[in-house]
Short mmCIF file of C-alpha atoms in Angstrom, two decimals:
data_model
loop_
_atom_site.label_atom_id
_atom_site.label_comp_id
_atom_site.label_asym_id
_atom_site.label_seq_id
_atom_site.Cartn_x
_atom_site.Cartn_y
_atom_site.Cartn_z
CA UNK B 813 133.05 116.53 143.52
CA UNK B 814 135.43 114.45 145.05
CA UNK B 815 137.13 115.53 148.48
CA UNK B 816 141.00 115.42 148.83
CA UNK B 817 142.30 115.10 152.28
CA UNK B 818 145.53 117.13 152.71
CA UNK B 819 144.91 117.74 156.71
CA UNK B 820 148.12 115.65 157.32
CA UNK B 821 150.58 116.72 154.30
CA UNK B 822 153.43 118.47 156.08
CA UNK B 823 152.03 121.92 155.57
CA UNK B 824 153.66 122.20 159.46
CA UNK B 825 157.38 122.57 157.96
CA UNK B 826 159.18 125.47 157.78
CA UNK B 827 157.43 128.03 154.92
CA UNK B 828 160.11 128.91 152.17
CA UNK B 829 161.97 131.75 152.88
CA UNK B 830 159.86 134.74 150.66
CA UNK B 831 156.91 133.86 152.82
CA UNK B 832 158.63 134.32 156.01
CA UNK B 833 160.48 137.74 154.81
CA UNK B 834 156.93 138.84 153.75
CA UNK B 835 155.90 138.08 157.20
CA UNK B 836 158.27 139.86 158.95
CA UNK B 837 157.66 142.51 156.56
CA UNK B 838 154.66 142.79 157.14
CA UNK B 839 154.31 143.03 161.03
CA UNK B 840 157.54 145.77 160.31
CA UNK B 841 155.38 147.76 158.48
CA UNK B 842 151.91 148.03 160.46
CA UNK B 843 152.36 151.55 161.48
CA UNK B 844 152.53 152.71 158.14
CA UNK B 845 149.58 150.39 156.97
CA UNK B 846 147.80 151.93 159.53
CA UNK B 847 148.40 155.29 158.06
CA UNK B 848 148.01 154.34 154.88
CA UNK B 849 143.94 152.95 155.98
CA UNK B 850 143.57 155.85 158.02
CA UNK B 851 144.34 157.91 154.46
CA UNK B 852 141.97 155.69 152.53
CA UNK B 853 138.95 156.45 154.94
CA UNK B 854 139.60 159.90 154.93
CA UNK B 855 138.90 159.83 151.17
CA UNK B 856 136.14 157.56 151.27
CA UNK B 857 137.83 154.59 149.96
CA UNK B 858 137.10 152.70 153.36
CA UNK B 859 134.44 152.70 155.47
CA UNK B 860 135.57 155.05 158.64
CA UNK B 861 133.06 153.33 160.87
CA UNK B 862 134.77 149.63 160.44
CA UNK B 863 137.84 150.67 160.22
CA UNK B 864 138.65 148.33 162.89
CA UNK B 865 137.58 145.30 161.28
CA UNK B 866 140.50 145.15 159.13
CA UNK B 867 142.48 144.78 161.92
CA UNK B 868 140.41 141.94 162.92
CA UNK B 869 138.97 143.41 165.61
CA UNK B 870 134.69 142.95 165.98
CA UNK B 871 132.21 143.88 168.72
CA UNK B 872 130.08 141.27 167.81
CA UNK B 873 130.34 137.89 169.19
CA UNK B 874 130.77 134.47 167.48
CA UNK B 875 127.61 133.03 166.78
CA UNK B 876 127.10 129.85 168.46
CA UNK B 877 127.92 126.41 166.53
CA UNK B 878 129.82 125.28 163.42
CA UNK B 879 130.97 129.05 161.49
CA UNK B 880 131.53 128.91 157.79
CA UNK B 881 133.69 131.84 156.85
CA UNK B 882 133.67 132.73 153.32
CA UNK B 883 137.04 134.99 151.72
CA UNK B 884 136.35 136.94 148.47
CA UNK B 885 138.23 140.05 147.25
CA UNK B 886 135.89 142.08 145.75
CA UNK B 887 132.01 142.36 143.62
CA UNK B 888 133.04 139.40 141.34
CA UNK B 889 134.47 136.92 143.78
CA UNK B 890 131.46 138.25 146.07
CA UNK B 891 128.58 137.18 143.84
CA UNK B 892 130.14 134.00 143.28
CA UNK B 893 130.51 133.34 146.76
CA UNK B 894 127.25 134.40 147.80
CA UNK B 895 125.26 131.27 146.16
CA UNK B 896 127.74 128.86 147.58
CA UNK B 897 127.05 130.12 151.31
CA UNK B 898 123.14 130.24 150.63
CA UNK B 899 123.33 126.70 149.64
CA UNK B 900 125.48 125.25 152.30
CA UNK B 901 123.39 127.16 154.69
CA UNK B 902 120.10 126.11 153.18
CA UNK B 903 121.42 122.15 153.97
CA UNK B 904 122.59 122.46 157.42
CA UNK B 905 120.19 124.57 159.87
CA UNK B 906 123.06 124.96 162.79
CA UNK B 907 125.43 126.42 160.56
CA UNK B 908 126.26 130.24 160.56
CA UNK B 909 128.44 131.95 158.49
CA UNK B 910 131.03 135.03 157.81
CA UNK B 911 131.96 136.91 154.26
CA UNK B 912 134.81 138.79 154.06
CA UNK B 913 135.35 141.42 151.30
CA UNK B 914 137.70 143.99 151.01
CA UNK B 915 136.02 146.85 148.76
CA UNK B 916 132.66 149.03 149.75
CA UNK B 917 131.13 148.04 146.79
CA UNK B 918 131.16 144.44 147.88
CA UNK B 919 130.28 144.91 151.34
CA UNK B 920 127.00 146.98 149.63
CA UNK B 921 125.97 144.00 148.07
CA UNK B 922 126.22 141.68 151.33
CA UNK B 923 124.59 143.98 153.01
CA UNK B 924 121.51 143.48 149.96
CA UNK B 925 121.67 139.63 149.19
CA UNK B 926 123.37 137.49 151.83
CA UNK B 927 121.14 135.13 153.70
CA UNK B 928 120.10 134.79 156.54
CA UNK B 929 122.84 133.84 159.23
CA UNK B 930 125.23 135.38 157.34
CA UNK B 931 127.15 138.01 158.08
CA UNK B 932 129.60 140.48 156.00
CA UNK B 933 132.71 141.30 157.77
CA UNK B 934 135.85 143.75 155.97
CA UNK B 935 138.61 141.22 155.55
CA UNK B 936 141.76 141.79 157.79
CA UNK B 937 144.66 143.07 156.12
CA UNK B 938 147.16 140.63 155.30
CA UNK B 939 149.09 141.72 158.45
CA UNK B 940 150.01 138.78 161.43
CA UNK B 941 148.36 140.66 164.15
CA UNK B 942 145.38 141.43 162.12
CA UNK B 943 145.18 137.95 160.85
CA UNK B 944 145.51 136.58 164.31
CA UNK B 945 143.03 138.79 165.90
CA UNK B 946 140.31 138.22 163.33
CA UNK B 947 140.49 134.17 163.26
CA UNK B 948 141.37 134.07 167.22
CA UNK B 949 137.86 135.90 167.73
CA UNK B 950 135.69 133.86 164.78
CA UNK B 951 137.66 130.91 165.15
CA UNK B 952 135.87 129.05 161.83
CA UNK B 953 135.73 125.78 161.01
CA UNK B 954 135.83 125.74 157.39
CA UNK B 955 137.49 128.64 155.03
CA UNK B 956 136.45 129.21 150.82
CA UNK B 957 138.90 131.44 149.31
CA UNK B 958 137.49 132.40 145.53
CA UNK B 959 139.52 132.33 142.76
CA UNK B 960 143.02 134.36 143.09
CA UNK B 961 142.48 135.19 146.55
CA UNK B 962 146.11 134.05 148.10
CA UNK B 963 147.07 135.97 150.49
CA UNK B 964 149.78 134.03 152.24
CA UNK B 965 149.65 135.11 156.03
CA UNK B 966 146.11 134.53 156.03
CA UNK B 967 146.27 131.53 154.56
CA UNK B 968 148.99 129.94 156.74
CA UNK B 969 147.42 131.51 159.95
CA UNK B 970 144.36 129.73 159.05
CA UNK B 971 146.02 126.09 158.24
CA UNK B 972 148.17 126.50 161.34
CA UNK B 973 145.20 127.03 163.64
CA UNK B 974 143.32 123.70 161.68
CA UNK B 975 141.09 125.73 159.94
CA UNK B 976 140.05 123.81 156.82
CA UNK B 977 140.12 125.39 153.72
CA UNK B 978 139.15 125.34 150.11
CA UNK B 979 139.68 126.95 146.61
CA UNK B 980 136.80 127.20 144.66
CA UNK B 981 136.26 129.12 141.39
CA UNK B 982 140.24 128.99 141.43
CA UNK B 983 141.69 130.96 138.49
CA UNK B 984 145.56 131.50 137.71
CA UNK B 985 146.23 133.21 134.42
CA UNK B 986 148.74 132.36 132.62
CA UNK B 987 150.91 135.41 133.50
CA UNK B 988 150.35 134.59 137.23
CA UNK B 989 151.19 131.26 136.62
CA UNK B 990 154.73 132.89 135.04
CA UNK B 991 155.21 135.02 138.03
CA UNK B 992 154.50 131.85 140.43
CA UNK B 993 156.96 129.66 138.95
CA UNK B 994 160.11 132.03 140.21
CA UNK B 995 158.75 130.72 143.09
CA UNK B 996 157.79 127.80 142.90
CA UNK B 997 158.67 126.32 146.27
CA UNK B 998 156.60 129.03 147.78
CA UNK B 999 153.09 128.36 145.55
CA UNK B 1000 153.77 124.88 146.59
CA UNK B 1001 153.72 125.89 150.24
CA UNK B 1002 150.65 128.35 149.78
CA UNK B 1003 148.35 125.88 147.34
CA UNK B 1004 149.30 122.86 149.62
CA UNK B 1005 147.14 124.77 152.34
CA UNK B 1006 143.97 123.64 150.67
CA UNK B 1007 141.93 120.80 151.59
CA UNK B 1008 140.49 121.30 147.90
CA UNK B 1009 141.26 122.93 144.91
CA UNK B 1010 137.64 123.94 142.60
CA UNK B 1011 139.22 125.55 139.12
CA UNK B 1012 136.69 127.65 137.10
CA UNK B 1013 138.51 125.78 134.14
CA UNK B 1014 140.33 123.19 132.83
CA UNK B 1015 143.32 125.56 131.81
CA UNK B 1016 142.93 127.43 135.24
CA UNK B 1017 143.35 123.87 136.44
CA UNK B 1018 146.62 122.60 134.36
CA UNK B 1019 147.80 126.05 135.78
CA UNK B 1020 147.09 125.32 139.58
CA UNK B 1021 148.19 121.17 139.13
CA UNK B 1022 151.38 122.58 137.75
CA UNK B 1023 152.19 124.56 141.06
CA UNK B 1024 151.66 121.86 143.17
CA UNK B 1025 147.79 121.71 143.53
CA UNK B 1026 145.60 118.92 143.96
CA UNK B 1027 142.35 119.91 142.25
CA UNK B 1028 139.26 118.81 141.49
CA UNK B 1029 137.48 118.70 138.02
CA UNK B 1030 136.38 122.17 136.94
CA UNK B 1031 132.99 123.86 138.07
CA UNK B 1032 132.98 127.84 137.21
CA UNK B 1033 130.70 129.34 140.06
CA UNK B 1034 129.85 132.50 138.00
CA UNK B 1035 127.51 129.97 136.57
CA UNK B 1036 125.77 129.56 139.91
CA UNK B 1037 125.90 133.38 140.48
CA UNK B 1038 124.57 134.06 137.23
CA UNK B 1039 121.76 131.66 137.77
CA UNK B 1040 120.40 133.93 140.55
CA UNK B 1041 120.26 136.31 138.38
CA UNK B 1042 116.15 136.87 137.39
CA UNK B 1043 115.85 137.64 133.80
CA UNK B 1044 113.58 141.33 133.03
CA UNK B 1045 110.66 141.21 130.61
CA UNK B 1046 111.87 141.87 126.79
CA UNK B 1047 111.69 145.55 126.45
CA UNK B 1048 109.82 147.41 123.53
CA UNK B 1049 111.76 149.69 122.34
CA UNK B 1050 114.83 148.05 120.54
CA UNK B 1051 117.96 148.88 122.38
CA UNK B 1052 121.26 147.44 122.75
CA UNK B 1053 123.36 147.70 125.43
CA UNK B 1054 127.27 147.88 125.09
CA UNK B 1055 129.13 146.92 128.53
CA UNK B 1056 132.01 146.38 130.46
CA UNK B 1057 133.60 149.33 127.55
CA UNK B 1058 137.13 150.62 127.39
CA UNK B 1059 138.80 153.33 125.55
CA UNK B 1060 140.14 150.65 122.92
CA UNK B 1061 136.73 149.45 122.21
CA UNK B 1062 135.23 152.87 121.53
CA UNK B 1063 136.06 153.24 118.16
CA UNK B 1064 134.36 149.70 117.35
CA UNK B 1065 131.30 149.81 119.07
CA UNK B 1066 130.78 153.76 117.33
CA UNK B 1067 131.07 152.26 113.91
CA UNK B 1068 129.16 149.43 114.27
CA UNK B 1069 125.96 151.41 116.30
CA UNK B 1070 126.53 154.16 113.35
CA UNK B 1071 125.90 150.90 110.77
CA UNK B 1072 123.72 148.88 112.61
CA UNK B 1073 120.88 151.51 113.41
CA UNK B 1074 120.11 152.53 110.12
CA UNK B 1075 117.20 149.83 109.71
CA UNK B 1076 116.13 150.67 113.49
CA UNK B 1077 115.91 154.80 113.37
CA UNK B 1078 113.92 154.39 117.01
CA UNK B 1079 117.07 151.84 118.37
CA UNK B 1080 119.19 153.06 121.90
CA UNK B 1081 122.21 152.35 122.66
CA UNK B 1082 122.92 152.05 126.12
CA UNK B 1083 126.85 152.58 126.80
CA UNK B 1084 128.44 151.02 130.25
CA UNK B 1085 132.06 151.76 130.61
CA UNK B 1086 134.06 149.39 132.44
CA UNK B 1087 135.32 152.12 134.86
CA UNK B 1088 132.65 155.18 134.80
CA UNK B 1089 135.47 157.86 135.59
CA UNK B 1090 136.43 157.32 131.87
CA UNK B 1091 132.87 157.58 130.39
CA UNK B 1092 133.63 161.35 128.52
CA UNK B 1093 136.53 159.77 127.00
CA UNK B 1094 135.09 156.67 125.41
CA UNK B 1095 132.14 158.88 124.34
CA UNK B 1096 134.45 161.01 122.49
CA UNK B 1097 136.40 158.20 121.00
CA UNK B 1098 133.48 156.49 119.50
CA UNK B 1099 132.75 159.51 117.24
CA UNK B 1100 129.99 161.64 116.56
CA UNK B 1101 126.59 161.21 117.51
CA UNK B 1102 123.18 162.15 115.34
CA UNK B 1103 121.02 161.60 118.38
CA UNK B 1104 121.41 163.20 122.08
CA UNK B 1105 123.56 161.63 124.42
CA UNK B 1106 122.03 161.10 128.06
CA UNK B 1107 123.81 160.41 131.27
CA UNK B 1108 122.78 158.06 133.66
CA UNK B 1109 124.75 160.35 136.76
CA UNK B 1110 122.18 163.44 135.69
CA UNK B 1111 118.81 161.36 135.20
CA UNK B 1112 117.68 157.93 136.35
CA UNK B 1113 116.47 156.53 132.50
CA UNK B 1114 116.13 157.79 129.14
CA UNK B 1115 113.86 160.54 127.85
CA UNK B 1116 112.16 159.20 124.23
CA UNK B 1117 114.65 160.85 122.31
CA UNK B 1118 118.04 159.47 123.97
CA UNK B 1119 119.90 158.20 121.83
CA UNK B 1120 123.13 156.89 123.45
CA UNK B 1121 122.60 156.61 127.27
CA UNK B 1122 125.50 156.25 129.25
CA UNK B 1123 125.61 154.65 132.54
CA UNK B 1124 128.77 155.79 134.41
CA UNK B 1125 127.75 154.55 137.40
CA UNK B 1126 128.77 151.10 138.64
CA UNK B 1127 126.95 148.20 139.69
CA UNK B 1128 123.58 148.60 137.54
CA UNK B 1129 124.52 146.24 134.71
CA UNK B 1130 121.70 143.83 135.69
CA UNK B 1131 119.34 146.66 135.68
CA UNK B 1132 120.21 147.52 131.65
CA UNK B 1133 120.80 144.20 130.53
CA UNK B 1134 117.20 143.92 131.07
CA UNK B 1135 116.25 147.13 129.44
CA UNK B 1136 118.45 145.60 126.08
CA UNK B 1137 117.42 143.08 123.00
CA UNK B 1138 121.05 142.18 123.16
CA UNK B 1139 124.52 142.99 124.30
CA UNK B 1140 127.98 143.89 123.28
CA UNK B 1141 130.83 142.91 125.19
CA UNK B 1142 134.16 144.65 125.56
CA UNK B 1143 137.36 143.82 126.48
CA UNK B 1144 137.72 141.21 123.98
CA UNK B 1145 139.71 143.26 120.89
CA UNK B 1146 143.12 143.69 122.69
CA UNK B 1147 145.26 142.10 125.14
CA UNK B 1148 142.68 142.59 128.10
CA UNK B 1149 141.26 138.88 127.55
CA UNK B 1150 137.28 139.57 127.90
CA UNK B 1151 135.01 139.46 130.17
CA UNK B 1152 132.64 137.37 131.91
CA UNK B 1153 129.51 136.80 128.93
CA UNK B 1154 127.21 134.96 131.66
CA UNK B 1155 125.84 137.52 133.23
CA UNK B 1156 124.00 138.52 129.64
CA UNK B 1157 122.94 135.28 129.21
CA UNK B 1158 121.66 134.88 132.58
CA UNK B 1159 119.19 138.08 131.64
CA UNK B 1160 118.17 135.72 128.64
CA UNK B 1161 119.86 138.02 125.88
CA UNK B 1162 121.99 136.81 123.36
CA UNK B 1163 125.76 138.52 123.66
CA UNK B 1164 128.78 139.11 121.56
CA UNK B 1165 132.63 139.59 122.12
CA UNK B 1166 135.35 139.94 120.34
CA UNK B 1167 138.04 137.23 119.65
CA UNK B 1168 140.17 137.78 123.09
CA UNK B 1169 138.38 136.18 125.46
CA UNK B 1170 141.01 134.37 127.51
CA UNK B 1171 140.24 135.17 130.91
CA UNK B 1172 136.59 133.59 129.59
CA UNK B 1173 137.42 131.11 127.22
CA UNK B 1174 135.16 128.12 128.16
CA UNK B 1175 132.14 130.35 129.00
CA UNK B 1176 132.61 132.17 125.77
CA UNK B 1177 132.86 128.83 124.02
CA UNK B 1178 129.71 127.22 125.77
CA UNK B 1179 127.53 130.04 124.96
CA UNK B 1180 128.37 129.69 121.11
CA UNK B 1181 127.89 126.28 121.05
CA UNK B 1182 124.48 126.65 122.78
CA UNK B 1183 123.38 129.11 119.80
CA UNK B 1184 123.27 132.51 122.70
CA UNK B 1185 126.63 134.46 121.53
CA UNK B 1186 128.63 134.83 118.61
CA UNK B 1187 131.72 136.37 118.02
CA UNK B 1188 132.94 139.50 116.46
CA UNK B 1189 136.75 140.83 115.30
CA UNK B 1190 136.24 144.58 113.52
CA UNK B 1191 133.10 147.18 113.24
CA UNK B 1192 131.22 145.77 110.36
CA UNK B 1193 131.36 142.02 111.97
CA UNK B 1194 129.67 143.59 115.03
CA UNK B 1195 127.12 146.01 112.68
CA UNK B 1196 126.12 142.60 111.25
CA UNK B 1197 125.18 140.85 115.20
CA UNK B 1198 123.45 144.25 116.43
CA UNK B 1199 121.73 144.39 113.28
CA UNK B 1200 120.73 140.67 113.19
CA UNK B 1201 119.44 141.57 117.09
CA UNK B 1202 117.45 144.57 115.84
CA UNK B 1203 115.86 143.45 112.73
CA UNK B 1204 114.39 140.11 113.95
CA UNK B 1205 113.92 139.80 117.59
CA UNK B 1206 112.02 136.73 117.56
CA UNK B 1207 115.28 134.95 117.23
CA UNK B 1208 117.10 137.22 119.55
CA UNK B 1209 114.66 136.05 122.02
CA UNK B 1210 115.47 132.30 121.57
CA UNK B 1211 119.21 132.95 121.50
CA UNK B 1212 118.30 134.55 124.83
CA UNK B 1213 116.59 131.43 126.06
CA UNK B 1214 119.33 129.30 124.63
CA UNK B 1215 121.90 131.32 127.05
CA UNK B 1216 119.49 131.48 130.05
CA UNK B 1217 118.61 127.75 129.87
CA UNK B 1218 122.42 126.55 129.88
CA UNK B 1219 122.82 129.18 132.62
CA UNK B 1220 120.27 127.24 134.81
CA UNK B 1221 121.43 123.86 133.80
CA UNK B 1222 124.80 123.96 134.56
CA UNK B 1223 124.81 126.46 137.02
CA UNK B 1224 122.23 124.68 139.32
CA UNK B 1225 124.41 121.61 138.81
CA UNK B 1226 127.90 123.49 139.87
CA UNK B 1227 125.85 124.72 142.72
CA UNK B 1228 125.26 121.54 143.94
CA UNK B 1229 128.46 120.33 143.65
CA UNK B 1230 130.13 123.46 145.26
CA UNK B 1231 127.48 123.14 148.46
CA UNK B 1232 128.43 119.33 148.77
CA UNK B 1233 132.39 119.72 149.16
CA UNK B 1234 132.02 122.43 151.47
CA UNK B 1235 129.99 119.92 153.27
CA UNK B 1236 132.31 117.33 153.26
CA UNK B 1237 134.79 119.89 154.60
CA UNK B 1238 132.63 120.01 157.47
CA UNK B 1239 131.92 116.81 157.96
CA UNK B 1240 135.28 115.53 158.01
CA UNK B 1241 136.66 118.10 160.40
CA UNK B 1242 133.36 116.52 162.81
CA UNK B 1243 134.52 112.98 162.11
CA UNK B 1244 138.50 113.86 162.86
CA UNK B 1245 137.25 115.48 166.22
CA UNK B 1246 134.74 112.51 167.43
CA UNK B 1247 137.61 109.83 166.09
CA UNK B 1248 140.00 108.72 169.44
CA UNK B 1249 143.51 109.43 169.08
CA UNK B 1250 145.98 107.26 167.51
CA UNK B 1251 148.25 105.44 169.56
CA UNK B 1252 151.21 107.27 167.97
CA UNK B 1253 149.06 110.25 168.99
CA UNK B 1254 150.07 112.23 171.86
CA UNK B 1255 147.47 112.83 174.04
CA UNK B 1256 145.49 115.63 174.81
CA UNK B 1257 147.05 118.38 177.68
CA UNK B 1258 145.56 118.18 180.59
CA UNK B 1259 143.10 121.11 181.61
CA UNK B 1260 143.87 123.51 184.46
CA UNK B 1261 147.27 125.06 185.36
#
């Protein structure tokens, strides 16, 4: 991955006028964001005991030597992150690092897998004297922002204290892109802030280039995340998990389980709604039931004669990916684009979506071509994949393998990749601080009063 050097673009001038409204906005209304966070703690929505590091504020002190600080919004960007600071650690041994998240759920999942000399941190709000206290105290010398994560006074605090910073896994739908253009002189500003731009795609990229990015060729991360992932031992008992479910797809996925079973009387399915607070309703929409319907809130599996179990809890999908000869994605039959297919074929079982799949177009793409998904657009098109699963899992097994061993593959290699430009982010801001100043240079100010 090649590194583009936009230290000295003229980043310095005067931010567009939106940004410096929001800015002054922004510092106008910290009382009332500290209300609001106060409020969101009260109901659980924050953590009450760290309330103060989203105000930048930390008792612990900045570990000695170069400090990696990693920005990710929430459980997605956070598992893609996650590899990318392993690795970078893993190749230099004074490094230390910092991963900011904004949701408990993420900060859960630091708190499980981040390595060693790492260490999870609640992002600041997007607030100047938040923003200023947290980077005055960590003072890094490298920033990764993943994906969408722009939050513009955290992004120009950091380029105006020479923080060096990078995009990687950078997405921009097309709608964003929309949004951006009515302000185009602003994205410019923002986007021009990064050292290097990593899309997750080629369209992702056209997007970004067309705002006034520089980027770099394409190298989806959720491929490295993915490949973390350790694939579970093929269960026995046939069983098929549906995931990532919304009220739209419920009708679908009852037909074609109602269809599909018929030649497997001792089949599961295993239901994971996409948000868990709307479990009852999905379960209703799919239509009745000839076997008993478990819940995963009231018992930790399924008794032998489950038939549907639904998991409306959040956060286990590895866990029943593994206990599944196959799996059926939502959020492909409407307008909601898909979702992400890797992490099925990173548990080595062959998946299926429906024909939306914008927001995971390449990944969608790469998985059919490798022979570990195929795609479905009504109930009796999905009866036929779920059946094909159930009635001969020897080849759902080397569909499986065909997803996990592209998973590996490419994933390893984006890993690689990733770990090297953040690197070279390092390095550089080393060889700018060891080079002597230019004789147009001014020089340094002298020390003491």
């Amino acid at each position: 991955m090649t590194f583009v050097d936009m230290h000295d673009l003229p980043f310095v001038e005067p931010a567009p006028w939106p940004l410096r409204a929001y800015e002054a906005a922004a510092r106008f209304a910290t009382p009332a964001l500290r209300l609001h966070l106060n409020r969101r703690a009260a109901r659980g929505k924050e953590d009450a005991t760290r309330l103060g590091e989203r105000w930048g504020e930390s008792a612990a002190p900045r570990p000695e030597g170069p400090l990696l600080w990693a920005h990710a919004a929430s459980v997605g960007e956070c598992l893609a992150a996650l590899p990318v600071v392993e690795a970078t650690l893993r190749r230099r041994a004074d490094l230390s690092a910092i991963i900011t998240t904004g949701t408990r759920t993420s900060a859960a999942i630091c708190a499980e897998r981040a390595p060693a000399r790492a260490r999870h941190l609640y992002a600041p709000i997007d607030a100047p004297q938040a923003v200023a206290a947290f980077l005055d105290h960590w003072r890094p010398d490298a920033g990764l922002f993943l994906e969408s994560e722009i939050w513009p006074n955290l992004l120009r605090a950091a380029r105006r204290r020479g923080i060096r910073l990078a995009l990687l896994n950078g997405r921009m739908s097309a709608r964003s892109a929309r949004n951006w253009r009515r302000a185009a002189r602003s994205a410019r500003h923002l986007l021009g802030a990064f050292d290097l731009t990593s899309p997750q795609s080629a369209e992702d990229g056209a997007r970004l280039e067309s705002l006034g990015a520089r980027t770099t060729p394409p190298n989806p991360l959720k491929l490295a995340a993915a490949a973390n992932l350790a694939p579970a031992p093929w269960p026995e008992r046939p069983a098929i998990l549906a995931a990532s479910i919304h009220p739209e797809d419920a009708p679908i996925i009852g037909d074609a389980w109602r269809r599909a079973r018929k030649a497997r009387d001792d089949a599961r399915l295993i239901l994971a709604p996409r948000h868990p607070e709307r479990a009852e309703e999905i379960v209703a929409a799919m239509g009745a039931m000839d076997r008993p319907v478990h819940w995963r809130s009231t018992t930790d599996a399924p008794s032998p004669e489950c038939g549907v179990f639904v998991v409306d809890r959040i956060g286990e999908l590895p866990r029943w990916i593994g206990a599944s000869w196959g799996v059926a994605l939502g959020g492909g039959g409407g307008s909601r684009g898909g979702h992400n297919p890797l992490e099925a074929a990173a548990g080595a079982r062959p998946v299926a979506f429906g024909p939306d799949m914008a927001n995971a177009r390449a990944a969608a793409d790469a998985l059919i071509g490798a022979g570990a998904a195929a795609s479905f657009h009504d109930a009796e098109s999905l009866a036929e994949i779920i059946g094909g699963w159930l009635n001969h899992p020897a080849a759902a097994r080397t569909a499986g393998a065909a997803g996990r061993a592209y998973i590996e593959t490419e994933g390893r290699r984006g890993l690689d990749d990733a770990a090297a430009a953040v690197l070279s982010l390092l390095d550089r801001d080393a060889q700018r601080a060891a080079e002597p100043p230019s004789p147009s240079s001014p020089p340094p100010p002298a020390s003491g009063p």
